[in-house]
Amino acid sequence: MIQNEDFQDELGNNHVATSAETPMRADAFVISDEEKIELIKKDVEKILNTLGLDLTDDSLKGTPNRVAKMFVKEIFGGLNPAKKPSSSTFDNKYKYNEMLVEKNIVVYSTCEHHLLPIVGRAHVAYISKGTVVGLSKMNRIVDYFSKRPQVQERLTIQIVQELQKVLGTDDVACVIDAKHLCVNSRGIRDIESSTVTAEFGGKFKEDITRKEFLNYIQLDTKF
């Protein structure tokens, strides 16, 4: 048991993922969001009481409920498949066959090892094979998969796989550059470092296409 705990700590402290899919139990959605909020509220109360905080104080008495609602409705809302963005596509009637890049998409996620924030930017691109997707859908897909306990490598893969499915093409790429507060605020406490992950599919595995994409995301766009 001790060896197993040591192994689990090593995985978590080194931010190693175990699966490209978010680990979910089969009964994850048997109970409603409202029931989850009530259960989590009681758990948060127990944690705060254990830490010795006075939950009768006006500043703290609403914290368990706020945290529970935040977990279910906001920062972990992407666990619920019912909240997955609709995947409407359109015919590429204007025959735009070059690369389309949506860069600097804000990423707000949560490290699944310490439940601390991951904050950064995602850059996503695809080359149409006959269909296109609205620009905002790319942002929404990033947001949906970000709103769950995550590992950055998995998040990058999930974004690419979802867009490949939606667009019917392998020619999709994603690069994420993010700060992990589990690194910046605890452990090594390196406030300057960030983590870059990339997933390249189809034509983006080719040197010339990959370099074109990487050059686009380095453009300094100002308004």
mmCIF file with all atom_site columns, C-alpha atoms in Angstrom:
data_model
loop_
_atom_site.group_PDB
_atom_site.id
_atom_site.type_symbol
_atom_site.label_atom_id
_atom_site.label_alt_id
_atom_site.label_comp_id
_atom_site.label_asym_id
_atom_site.label_entity_id
_atom_site.label_seq_id
_atom_site.pdbx_PDB_ins_code
_atom_site.Cartn_x
_atom_site.Cartn_y
_atom_site.Cartn_z
_atom_site.occupancy
_atom_site.B_iso_or_equiv
_atom_site.pdbx_formal_charge
_atom_site.auth_seq_id
_atom_site.auth_comp_id
_atom_site.auth_asym_id
_atom_site.auth_atom_id
_atom_site.pdbx_PDB_model_num
ATOM 1   C CA . MET A 1 1   ? 0.000   0.000  0.000   1.00 0.00 ? 1   MET A CA 1
ATOM 2   C CA . ILE A 1 2   ? 2.833   2.387  0.881   1.00 0.00 ? 2   ILE A CA 1
ATOM 3   C CA . GLN A 1 3   ? 4.581   1.604  -2.399  1.00 0.00 ? 3   GLN A CA 1
ATOM 4   C CA . ASN A 1 4   ? 1.344   2.244  -4.263  1.00 0.00 ? 4   ASN A CA 1
ATOM 5   C CA . GLU A 1 5   ? 0.891   5.617  -2.526  1.00 0.00 ? 5   GLU A CA 1
ATOM 6   C CA . ASP A 1 6   ? 4.510   6.521  -3.324  1.00 0.00 ? 6   ASP A CA 1
ATOM 7   C CA . PHE A 1 7   ? 3.918   5.619  -6.973  1.00 0.00 ? 7   PHE A CA 1
ATOM 8   C CA . GLN A 1 8   ? 0.733   7.700  -7.091  1.00 0.00 ? 8   GLN A CA 1
ATOM 9   C CA . ASP A 1 9   ? 2.557   10.661 -5.522  1.00 0.00 ? 9   ASP A CA 1
ATOM 10  C CA . GLU A 1 10  ? 5.331   10.308 -8.082  1.00 0.00 ? 10  GLU A CA 1
ATOM 11  C CA . LEU A 1 11  ? 2.813   10.330 -10.941 1.00 0.00 ? 11  LEU A CA 1
ATOM 12  C CA . GLY A 1 12  ? 1.025   13.379 -9.552  1.00 0.00 ? 12  GLY A CA 1
ATOM 13  C CA . ASN A 1 13  ? 4.096   15.383 -8.613  1.00 0.00 ? 13  ASN A CA 1
ATOM 14  C CA . ASN A 1 14  ? 5.532   14.798 -12.082 1.00 0.00 ? 14  ASN A CA 1
ATOM 15  C CA . HIS A 1 15  ? 2.179   15.532 -13.785 1.00 0.00 ? 15  HIS A CA 1
ATOM 16  C CA . VAL A 1 16  ? 2.037   12.253 -15.680 1.00 0.00 ? 16  VAL A CA 1
ATOM 17  C CA . ALA A 1 17  ? -1.214  11.284 -17.389 1.00 0.00 ? 17  ALA A CA 1
ATOM 18  C CA . THR A 1 18  ? -2.470  7.699  -17.461 1.00 0.00 ? 18  THR A CA 1
ATOM 19  C CA . SER A 1 19  ? -5.000  7.969  -20.297 1.00 0.00 ? 19  SER A CA 1
ATOM 20  C CA . ALA A 1 20  ? -5.927  10.114 -23.317 1.00 0.00 ? 20  ALA A CA 1
ATOM 21  C CA . GLU A 1 21  ? -9.519  9.919  -22.078 1.00 0.00 ? 21  GLU A CA 1
ATOM 22  C CA . THR A 1 22  ? -10.698 11.685 -18.930 1.00 0.00 ? 22  THR A CA 1
ATOM 23  C CA . PRO A 1 23  ? -11.046 8.910  -16.305 1.00 0.00 ? 23  PRO A CA 1
ATOM 24  C CA . MET A 1 24  ? -14.779 8.709  -15.555 1.00 0.00 ? 24  MET A CA 1
ATOM 25  C CA . ARG A 1 25  ? -16.887 6.160  -13.694 1.00 0.00 ? 25  ARG A CA 1
ATOM 26  C CA . ALA A 1 26  ? -19.869 4.585  -15.451 1.00 0.00 ? 26  ALA A CA 1
ATOM 27  C CA . ASP A 1 27  ? -22.235 6.061  -12.842 1.00 0.00 ? 27  ASP A CA 1
ATOM 28  C CA . ALA A 1 28  ? -20.860 9.604  -13.139 1.00 0.00 ? 28  ALA A CA 1
ATOM 29  C CA . PHE A 1 29  ? -24.230 11.110 -14.073 1.00 0.00 ? 29  PHE A CA 1
ATOM 30  C CA . VAL A 1 30  ? -26.674 8.944  -12.149 1.00 0.00 ? 30  VAL A CA 1
ATOM 31  C CA . ILE A 1 31  ? -27.366 11.803 -9.726  1.00 0.00 ? 31  ILE A CA 1
ATOM 32  C CA . SER A 1 32  ? -28.330 15.349 -10.719 1.00 0.00 ? 32  SER A CA 1
ATOM 33  C CA . ASP A 1 33  ? -26.161 18.457 -10.574 1.00 0.00 ? 33  ASP A CA 1
ATOM 34  C CA . GLU A 1 34  ? -28.223 19.704 -7.631  1.00 0.00 ? 34  GLU A CA 1
ATOM 35  C CA . GLU A 1 35  ? -27.577 16.488 -5.693  1.00 0.00 ? 35  GLU A CA 1
ATOM 36  C CA . LYS A 1 36  ? -23.871 16.732 -6.464  1.00 0.00 ? 36  LYS A CA 1
ATOM 37  C CA . ILE A 1 37  ? -23.786 20.299 -5.177  1.00 0.00 ? 37  ILE A CA 1
ATOM 38  C CA . GLU A 1 38  ? -25.360 19.269 -1.872  1.00 0.00 ? 38  GLU A CA 1
ATOM 39  C CA . LEU A 1 39  ? -22.918 16.377 -1.411  1.00 0.00 ? 39  LEU A CA 1
ATOM 40  C CA . ILE A 1 40  ? -19.855 18.454 -2.317  1.00 0.00 ? 40  ILE A CA 1
ATOM 41  C CA . LYS A 1 41  ? -21.055 21.261 -0.033  1.00 0.00 ? 41  LYS A CA 1
ATOM 42  C CA . LYS A 1 42  ? -20.959 18.871 2.940   1.00 0.00 ? 42  LYS A CA 1
ATOM 43  C CA . ASP A 1 43  ? -17.506 17.626 1.948   1.00 0.00 ? 43  ASP A CA 1
ATOM 44  C CA . VAL A 1 44  ? -16.132 21.173 1.683   1.00 0.00 ? 44  VAL A CA 1
ATOM 45  C CA . GLU A 1 45  ? -17.631 21.999 5.091   1.00 0.00 ? 45  GLU A CA 1
ATOM 46  C CA . LYS A 1 46  ? -15.794 18.989 6.527   1.00 0.00 ? 46  LYS A CA 1
ATOM 47  C CA . ILE A 1 47  ? -12.487 20.073 4.967   1.00 0.00 ? 47  ILE A CA 1
ATOM 48  C CA . LEU A 1 48  ? -12.763 23.643 6.248   1.00 0.00 ? 48  LEU A CA 1
ATOM 49  C CA . ASN A 1 49  ? -13.806 22.461 9.705   1.00 0.00 ? 49  ASN A CA 1
ATOM 50  C CA . THR A 1 50  ? -10.852 20.063 9.773   1.00 0.00 ? 50  THR A CA 1
ATOM 51  C CA . LEU A 1 51  ? -8.560  22.980 8.940   1.00 0.00 ? 51  LEU A CA 1
ATOM 52  C CA . GLY A 1 52  ? -9.955  24.788 11.992  1.00 0.00 ? 52  GLY A CA 1
ATOM 53  C CA . LEU A 1 53  ? -11.859 27.553 10.208  1.00 0.00 ? 53  LEU A CA 1
ATOM 54  C CA . ASP A 1 54  ? -14.926 29.120 11.831  1.00 0.00 ? 54  ASP A CA 1
ATOM 55  C CA . LEU A 1 55  ? -17.787 28.576 9.384   1.00 0.00 ? 55  LEU A CA 1
ATOM 56  C CA . THR A 1 56  ? -20.097 30.780 11.434  1.00 0.00 ? 56  THR A CA 1
ATOM 57  C CA . ASP A 1 57  ? -18.087 33.805 10.286  1.00 0.00 ? 57  ASP A CA 1
ATOM 58  C CA . ASP A 1 58  ? -20.003 35.854 7.690   1.00 0.00 ? 58  ASP A CA 1
ATOM 59  C CA . SER A 1 59  ? -17.076 35.665 5.258   1.00 0.00 ? 59  SER A CA 1
ATOM 60  C CA . LEU A 1 60  ? -16.873 31.856 5.394   1.00 0.00 ? 60  LEU A CA 1
ATOM 61  C CA . LYS A 1 61  ? -20.402 30.598 5.980   1.00 0.00 ? 61  LYS A CA 1
ATOM 62  C CA . GLY A 1 62  ? -21.292 30.646 2.262   1.00 0.00 ? 62  GLY A CA 1
ATOM 63  C CA . THR A 1 63  ? -17.971 29.185 1.082   1.00 0.00 ? 63  THR A CA 1
ATOM 64  C CA . PRO A 1 64  ? -18.983 25.494 0.993   1.00 0.00 ? 64  PRO A CA 1
ATOM 65  C CA . ASN A 1 65  ? -22.002 26.246 -1.179  1.00 0.00 ? 65  ASN A CA 1
ATOM 66  C CA . ARG A 1 66  ? -20.030 28.587 -3.449  1.00 0.00 ? 66  ARG A CA 1
ATOM 67  C CA . VAL A 1 67  ? -17.273 26.016 -3.943  1.00 0.00 ? 67  VAL A CA 1
ATOM 68  C CA . ALA A 1 68  ? -19.760 23.213 -4.636  1.00 0.00 ? 68  ALA A CA 1
ATOM 69  C CA . LYS A 1 69  ? -21.617 25.277 -7.252  1.00 0.00 ? 69  LYS A CA 1
ATOM 70  C CA . MET A 1 70  ? -18.327 26.349 -8.821  1.00 0.00 ? 70  MET A CA 1
ATOM 71  C CA . PHE A 1 71  ? -17.139 22.737 -9.112  1.00 0.00 ? 71  PHE A CA 1
ATOM 72  C CA . VAL A 1 72  ? -20.330 21.423 -10.706 1.00 0.00 ? 72  VAL A CA 1
ATOM 73  C CA . LYS A 1 73  ? -21.512 24.398 -12.752 1.00 0.00 ? 73  LYS A CA 1
ATOM 74  C CA . GLU A 1 74  ? -18.255 26.077 -13.740 1.00 0.00 ? 74  GLU A CA 1
ATOM 75  C CA . ILE A 1 75  ? -14.703 24.763 -13.493 1.00 0.00 ? 75  ILE A CA 1
ATOM 76  C CA . PHE A 1 76  ? -15.671 21.084 -13.855 1.00 0.00 ? 76  PHE A CA 1
ATOM 77  C CA . GLY A 1 77  ? -18.727 21.642 -16.042 1.00 0.00 ? 77  GLY A CA 1
ATOM 78  C CA . GLY A 1 78  ? -16.886 20.101 -19.007 1.00 0.00 ? 78  GLY A CA 1
ATOM 79  C CA . LEU A 1 79  ? -17.200 16.655 -17.425 1.00 0.00 ? 79  LEU A CA 1
ATOM 80  C CA . ASN A 1 80  ? -20.870 16.589 -18.387 1.00 0.00 ? 80  ASN A CA 1
ATOM 81  C CA . PRO A 1 81  ? -21.365 15.453 -22.015 1.00 0.00 ? 81  PRO A CA 1
ATOM 82  C CA . ALA A 1 82  ? -24.682 17.314 -22.064 1.00 0.00 ? 82  ALA A CA 1
ATOM 83  C CA . LYS A 1 83  ? -22.667 20.546 -22.055 1.00 0.00 ? 83  LYS A CA 1
ATOM 84  C CA . LYS A 1 84  ? -20.584 19.593 -25.079 1.00 0.00 ? 84  LYS A CA 1
ATOM 85  C CA . PRO A 1 85  ? -20.778 22.319 -27.776 1.00 0.00 ? 85  PRO A CA 1
ATOM 86  C CA . SER A 1 86  ? -22.962 21.517 -30.761 1.00 0.00 ? 86  SER A CA 1
ATOM 87  C CA . SER A 1 87  ? -20.891 20.549 -33.762 1.00 0.00 ? 87  SER A CA 1
ATOM 88  C CA . SER A 1 88  ? -22.582 22.267 -36.698 1.00 0.00 ? 88  SER A CA 1
ATOM 89  C CA . THR A 1 89  ? -20.438 22.437 -39.814 1.00 0.00 ? 89  THR A CA 1
ATOM 90  C CA . PHE A 1 90  ? -20.934 24.225 -43.118 1.00 0.00 ? 90  PHE A CA 1
ATOM 91  C CA . ASP A 1 91  ? -19.983 23.497 -46.693 1.00 0.00 ? 91  ASP A CA 1
ATOM 92  C CA . ASN A 1 92  ? -16.773 25.201 -47.722 1.00 0.00 ? 92  ASN A CA 1
ATOM 93  C CA . LYS A 1 93  ? -18.580 27.030 -50.546 1.00 0.00 ? 93  LYS A CA 1
ATOM 94  C CA . TYR A 1 94  ? -15.909 29.689 -50.955 1.00 0.00 ? 94  TYR A CA 1
ATOM 95  C CA . LYS A 1 95  ? -13.317 26.943 -51.521 1.00 0.00 ? 95  LYS A CA 1
ATOM 96  C CA . TYR A 1 96  ? -10.842 28.191 -48.934 1.00 0.00 ? 96  TYR A CA 1
ATOM 97  C CA . ASN A 1 97  ? -8.324  25.351 -48.960 1.00 0.00 ? 97  ASN A CA 1
ATOM 98  C CA . GLU A 1 98  ? -5.496  26.901 -46.980 1.00 0.00 ? 98  GLU A CA 1
ATOM 99  C CA . MET A 1 99  ? -4.822  26.651 -43.277 1.00 0.00 ? 99  MET A CA 1
ATOM 100 C CA . LEU A 1 100 ? -7.205  28.325 -40.844 1.00 0.00 ? 100 LEU A CA 1
ATOM 101 C CA . VAL A 1 101 ? -5.679  29.272 -37.492 1.00 0.00 ? 101 VAL A CA 1
ATOM 102 C CA . GLU A 1 102 ? -7.433  30.440 -34.330 1.00 0.00 ? 102 GLU A CA 1
ATOM 103 C CA . LYS A 1 103 ? -4.704  31.583 -31.974 1.00 0.00 ? 103 LYS A CA 1
ATOM 104 C CA . ASN A 1 104 ? -4.489  32.875 -28.412 1.00 0.00 ? 104 ASN A CA 1
ATOM 105 C CA . ILE A 1 105 ? -7.602  31.049 -27.203 1.00 0.00 ? 105 ILE A CA 1
ATOM 106 C CA . VAL A 1 106 ? -7.697  31.485 -23.428 1.00 0.00 ? 106 VAL A CA 1
ATOM 107 C CA . VAL A 1 107 ? -7.308  28.259 -21.458 1.00 0.00 ? 107 VAL A CA 1
ATOM 108 C CA . TYR A 1 108 ? -8.585  28.043 -17.889 1.00 0.00 ? 108 TYR A CA 1
ATOM 109 C CA . SER A 1 109 ? -8.304  24.498 -16.617 1.00 0.00 ? 109 SER A CA 1
ATOM 110 C CA . THR A 1 110 ? -7.512  22.591 -13.419 1.00 0.00 ? 110 THR A CA 1
ATOM 111 C CA . CYS A 1 111 ? -4.619  20.215 -12.787 1.00 0.00 ? 111 CYS A CA 1
ATOM 112 C CA . GLU A 1 112 ? -6.075  16.835 -11.834 1.00 0.00 ? 112 GLU A CA 1
ATOM 113 C CA . HIS A 1 113 ? -3.168  16.070 -9.506  1.00 0.00 ? 113 HIS A CA 1
ATOM 114 C CA . HIS A 1 114 ? -3.506  18.980 -7.062  1.00 0.00 ? 114 HIS A CA 1
ATOM 115 C CA . LEU A 1 115 ? -6.730  20.687 -8.242  1.00 0.00 ? 115 LEU A CA 1
ATOM 116 C CA . LEU A 1 116 ? -4.876  23.938 -8.862  1.00 0.00 ? 116 LEU A CA 1
ATOM 117 C CA . PRO A 1 117 ? -5.372  26.181 -11.925 1.00 0.00 ? 117 PRO A CA 1
ATOM 118 C CA . ILE A 1 118 ? -3.789  25.775 -15.347 1.00 0.00 ? 118 ILE A CA 1
ATOM 119 C CA . VAL A 1 119 ? -3.855  29.095 -17.211 1.00 0.00 ? 119 VAL A CA 1
ATOM 120 C CA . GLY A 1 120 ? -2.599  29.692 -20.721 1.00 0.00 ? 120 GLY A CA 1
ATOM 121 C CA . ARG A 1 121 ? -3.320  29.982 -24.426 1.00 0.00 ? 121 ARG A CA 1
ATOM 122 C CA . ALA A 1 122 ? -4.270  27.459 -27.083 1.00 0.00 ? 122 ALA A CA 1
ATOM 123 C CA . HIS A 1 123 ? -3.548  27.805 -30.792 1.00 0.00 ? 123 HIS A CA 1
ATOM 124 C CA . VAL A 1 124 ? -5.690  25.615 -33.054 1.00 0.00 ? 124 VAL A CA 1
ATOM 125 C CA . ALA A 1 125 ? -5.595  25.087 -36.816 1.00 0.00 ? 125 ALA A CA 1
ATOM 126 C CA . TYR A 1 126 ? -7.180  22.942 -39.489 1.00 0.00 ? 126 TYR A CA 1
ATOM 127 C CA . ILE A 1 127 ? -7.221  22.517 -43.259 1.00 0.00 ? 127 ILE A CA 1
ATOM 128 C CA . SER A 1 128 ? -10.696 21.977 -44.692 1.00 0.00 ? 128 SER A CA 1
ATOM 129 C CA . LYS A 1 129 ? -11.621 18.837 -46.603 1.00 0.00 ? 129 LYS A CA 1
ATOM 130 C CA . GLY A 1 130 ? -14.976 20.222 -47.678 1.00 0.00 ? 130 GLY A CA 1
ATOM 131 C CA . THR A 1 131 ? -16.491 21.495 -44.440 1.00 0.00 ? 131 THR A CA 1
ATOM 132 C CA . VAL A 1 132 ? -15.753 24.377 -42.091 1.00 0.00 ? 132 VAL A CA 1
ATOM 133 C CA . VAL A 1 133 ? -16.752 25.173 -38.521 1.00 0.00 ? 133 VAL A CA 1
ATOM 134 C CA . GLY A 1 134 ? -17.646 28.537 -37.000 1.00 0.00 ? 134 GLY A CA 1
ATOM 135 C CA . LEU A 1 135 ? -14.683 30.255 -35.368 1.00 0.00 ? 135 LEU A CA 1
ATOM 136 C CA . SER A 1 136 ? -16.410 30.505 -31.993 1.00 0.00 ? 136 SER A CA 1
ATOM 137 C CA . LYS A 1 137 ? -16.905 26.712 -31.985 1.00 0.00 ? 137 LYS A CA 1
ATOM 138 C CA . MET A 1 138 ? -13.139 26.269 -31.838 1.00 0.00 ? 138 MET A CA 1
ATOM 139 C CA . ASN A 1 139 ? -13.020 28.431 -28.720 1.00 0.00 ? 139 ASN A CA 1
ATOM 140 C CA . ARG A 1 140 ? -15.975 26.563 -27.228 1.00 0.00 ? 140 ARG A CA 1
ATOM 141 C CA . ILE A 1 141 ? -14.344 23.173 -27.819 1.00 0.00 ? 141 ILE A CA 1
ATOM 142 C CA . VAL A 1 142 ? -11.182 24.359 -26.057 1.00 0.00 ? 142 VAL A CA 1
ATOM 143 C CA . ASP A 1 143 ? -13.285 25.725 -23.197 1.00 0.00 ? 143 ASP A CA 1
ATOM 144 C CA . TYR A 1 144 ? -15.352 22.535 -22.881 1.00 0.00 ? 144 TYR A CA 1
ATOM 145 C CA . PHE A 1 145 ? -12.388 20.183 -22.577 1.00 0.00 ? 145 PHE A CA 1
ATOM 146 C CA . SER A 1 146 ? -10.585 22.649 -20.306 1.00 0.00 ? 146 SER A CA 1
ATOM 147 C CA . LYS A 1 147 ? -13.439 22.670 -17.771 1.00 0.00 ? 147 LYS A CA 1
ATOM 148 C CA . ARG A 1 148 ? -12.499 19.407 -16.079 1.00 0.00 ? 148 ARG A CA 1
ATOM 149 C CA . PRO A 1 149 ? -9.604  18.051 -14.038 1.00 0.00 ? 149 PRO A CA 1
ATOM 150 C CA . GLN A 1 150 ? -6.932  17.833 -16.697 1.00 0.00 ? 150 GLN A CA 1
ATOM 151 C CA . VAL A 1 151 ? -3.411  16.999 -17.746 1.00 0.00 ? 151 VAL A CA 1
ATOM 152 C CA . GLN A 1 152 ? -2.178  19.385 -20.436 1.00 0.00 ? 152 GLN A CA 1
ATOM 153 C CA . GLU A 1 153 ? -1.084  16.618 -22.805 1.00 0.00 ? 153 GLU A CA 1
ATOM 154 C CA . ARG A 1 154 ? -4.538  15.039 -22.640 1.00 0.00 ? 154 ARG A CA 1
ATOM 155 C CA . LEU A 1 155 ? -6.266  18.387 -23.161 1.00 0.00 ? 155 LEU A CA 1
ATOM 156 C CA . THR A 1 156 ? -4.213  19.004 -26.310 1.00 0.00 ? 156 THR A CA 1
ATOM 157 C CA . ILE A 1 157 ? -5.069  15.564 -27.711 1.00 0.00 ? 157 ILE A CA 1
ATOM 158 C CA . GLN A 1 158 ? -8.777  15.866 -26.872 1.00 0.00 ? 158 GLN A CA 1
ATOM 159 C CA . ILE A 1 159 ? -9.088  19.208 -28.671 1.00 0.00 ? 159 ILE A CA 1
ATOM 160 C CA . VAL A 1 160 ? -7.479  17.794 -31.828 1.00 0.00 ? 160 VAL A CA 1
ATOM 161 C CA . GLN A 1 161 ? -9.499  14.567 -31.779 1.00 0.00 ? 161 GLN A CA 1
ATOM 162 C CA . GLU A 1 162 ? -12.789 16.432 -31.339 1.00 0.00 ? 162 GLU A CA 1
ATOM 163 C CA . LEU A 1 163 ? -12.098 18.792 -34.240 1.00 0.00 ? 163 LEU A CA 1
ATOM 164 C CA . GLN A 1 164 ? -10.994 15.882 -36.420 1.00 0.00 ? 164 GLN A CA 1
ATOM 165 C CA . LYS A 1 165 ? -14.324 14.201 -35.707 1.00 0.00 ? 165 LYS A CA 1
ATOM 166 C CA . VAL A 1 166 ? -16.354 17.361 -36.296 1.00 0.00 ? 166 VAL A CA 1
ATOM 167 C CA . LEU A 1 167 ? -14.587 18.340 -39.530 1.00 0.00 ? 167 LEU A CA 1
ATOM 168 C CA . GLY A 1 168 ? -14.030 14.865 -40.960 1.00 0.00 ? 168 GLY A CA 1
ATOM 169 C CA . THR A 1 169 ? -10.325 15.434 -41.485 1.00 0.00 ? 169 THR A CA 1
ATOM 170 C CA . ASP A 1 170 ? -7.068  14.432 -39.849 1.00 0.00 ? 170 ASP A CA 1
ATOM 171 C CA . ASP A 1 171 ? -5.555  17.808 -40.752 1.00 0.00 ? 171 ASP A CA 1
ATOM 172 C CA . VAL A 1 172 ? -5.880  19.450 -37.334 1.00 0.00 ? 172 VAL A CA 1
ATOM 173 C CA . ALA A 1 173 ? -3.239  20.824 -34.964 1.00 0.00 ? 173 ALA A CA 1
ATOM 174 C CA . CYS A 1 174 ? -3.131  22.324 -31.491 1.00 0.00 ? 174 CYS A CA 1
ATOM 175 C CA . VAL A 1 175 ? -0.384  23.933 -29.415 1.00 0.00 ? 175 VAL A CA 1
ATOM 176 C CA . ILE A 1 176 ? -0.971  24.959 -25.789 1.00 0.00 ? 176 ILE A CA 1
ATOM 177 C CA . ASP A 1 177 ? 1.350   27.143 -23.715 1.00 0.00 ? 177 ASP A CA 1
ATOM 178 C CA . ALA A 1 178 ? 0.234   27.290 -20.084 1.00 0.00 ? 178 ALA A CA 1
ATOM 179 C CA . LYS A 1 179 ? 1.307   27.941 -16.532 1.00 0.00 ? 179 LYS A CA 1
ATOM 180 C CA . HIS A 1 180 ? 0.537   25.343 -13.869 1.00 0.00 ? 180 HIS A CA 1
ATOM 181 C CA . LEU A 1 181 ? -0.028  26.765 -10.415 1.00 0.00 ? 181 LEU A CA 1
ATOM 182 C CA . CYS A 1 182 ? 0.861   23.372 -8.943  1.00 0.00 ? 182 CYS A CA 1
ATOM 183 C CA . VAL A 1 183 ? 4.371   24.147 -10.233 1.00 0.00 ? 183 VAL A CA 1
ATOM 184 C CA . ASN A 1 184 ? 4.305   27.927 -9.772  1.00 0.00 ? 184 ASN A CA 1
ATOM 185 C CA . SER A 1 185 ? 2.757   28.161 -6.291  1.00 0.00 ? 185 SER A CA 1
ATOM 186 C CA . ARG A 1 186 ? 3.839   24.919 -4.583  1.00 0.00 ? 186 ARG A CA 1
ATOM 187 C CA . GLY A 1 187 ? 6.520   22.262 -4.957  1.00 0.00 ? 187 GLY A CA 1
ATOM 188 C CA . ILE A 1 188 ? 9.415   23.815 -6.903  1.00 0.00 ? 188 ILE A CA 1
ATOM 189 C CA . ARG A 1 189 ? 7.598   27.209 -6.886  1.00 0.00 ? 189 ARG A CA 1
ATOM 190 C CA . ASP A 1 190 ? 9.051   28.268 -10.223 1.00 0.00 ? 190 ASP A CA 1
ATOM 191 C CA . ILE A 1 191 ? 6.894   31.252 -11.161 1.00 0.00 ? 191 ILE A CA 1
ATOM 192 C CA . GLU A 1 192 ? 8.559   31.816 -14.556 1.00 0.00 ? 192 GLU A CA 1
ATOM 193 C CA . SER A 1 193 ? 8.172   28.408 -16.205 1.00 0.00 ? 193 SER A CA 1
ATOM 194 C CA . SER A 1 194 ? 5.364   27.387 -18.546 1.00 0.00 ? 194 SER A CA 1
ATOM 195 C CA . THR A 1 195 ? 4.520   24.136 -20.280 1.00 0.00 ? 195 THR A CA 1
ATOM 196 C CA . VAL A 1 196 ? 4.121   23.753 -24.050 1.00 0.00 ? 196 VAL A CA 1
ATOM 197 C CA . THR A 1 197 ? 2.329   20.766 -25.573 1.00 0.00 ? 197 THR A CA 1
ATOM 198 C CA . ALA A 1 198 ? 1.488   20.033 -29.200 1.00 0.00 ? 198 ALA A CA 1
ATOM 199 C CA . GLU A 1 199 ? -0.575  17.556 -31.182 1.00 0.00 ? 199 GLU A CA 1
ATOM 200 C CA . PHE A 1 200 ? -0.274  17.409 -34.975 1.00 0.00 ? 200 PHE A CA 1
ATOM 201 C CA . GLY A 1 201 ? -2.560  15.390 -37.218 1.00 0.00 ? 201 GLY A CA 1
ATOM 202 C CA . GLY A 1 202 ? -2.562  14.644 -40.950 1.00 0.00 ? 202 GLY A CA 1
ATOM 203 C CA . LYS A 1 203 ? -0.726  17.227 -43.048 1.00 0.00 ? 203 LYS A CA 1
ATOM 204 C CA . PHE A 1 204 ? 0.498   18.976 -39.893 1.00 0.00 ? 204 PHE A CA 1
ATOM 205 C CA . LYS A 1 205 ? 2.920   16.083 -39.392 1.00 0.00 ? 205 LYS A CA 1
ATOM 206 C CA . GLU A 1 206 ? 4.708   17.292 -42.533 1.00 0.00 ? 206 GLU A CA 1
ATOM 207 C CA . ASP A 1 207 ? 7.571   19.702 -41.861 1.00 0.00 ? 207 ASP A CA 1
ATOM 208 C CA . ILE A 1 208 ? 6.435   22.467 -44.220 1.00 0.00 ? 208 ILE A CA 1
ATOM 209 C CA . THR A 1 209 ? 2.837   22.564 -42.928 1.00 0.00 ? 209 THR A CA 1
ATOM 210 C CA . ARG A 1 210 ? 3.892   22.339 -39.294 1.00 0.00 ? 210 ARG A CA 1
ATOM 211 C CA . LYS A 1 211 ? 6.396   25.183 -39.746 1.00 0.00 ? 211 LYS A CA 1
ATOM 212 C CA . GLU A 1 212 ? 3.744   27.335 -41.446 1.00 0.00 ? 212 GLU A CA 1
ATOM 213 C CA . PHE A 1 213 ? 1.406   26.823 -38.489 1.00 0.00 ? 213 PHE A CA 1
ATOM 214 C CA . LEU A 1 214 ? 4.115   27.583 -35.940 1.00 0.00 ? 214 LEU A CA 1
ATOM 215 C CA . ASN A 1 215 ? 5.031   30.764 -37.835 1.00 0.00 ? 215 ASN A CA 1
ATOM 216 C CA . TYR A 1 216 ? 1.415   31.926 -37.804 1.00 0.00 ? 216 TYR A CA 1
ATOM 217 C CA . ILE A 1 217 ? 1.050   31.566 -34.036 1.00 0.00 ? 217 ILE A CA 1
ATOM 218 C CA . GLN A 1 218 ? 4.184   33.641 -33.496 1.00 0.00 ? 218 GLN A CA 1
ATOM 219 C CA . LEU A 1 219 ? 2.608   36.648 -35.238 1.00 0.00 ? 219 LEU A CA 1
ATOM 220 C CA . ASP A 1 220 ? 2.215   39.544 -32.809 1.00 0.00 ? 220 ASP A CA 1
ATOM 221 C CA . THR A 1 221 ? -1.410  40.516 -33.381 1.00 0.00 ? 221 THR A CA 1
ATOM 222 C CA . LYS A 1 222 ? -2.309  43.926 -31.938 1.00 0.00 ? 222 LYS A CA 1
ATOM 223 C CA . PHE A 1 223 ? -5.460  46.061 -32.149 1.00 0.00 ? 223 PHE A CA 1
#
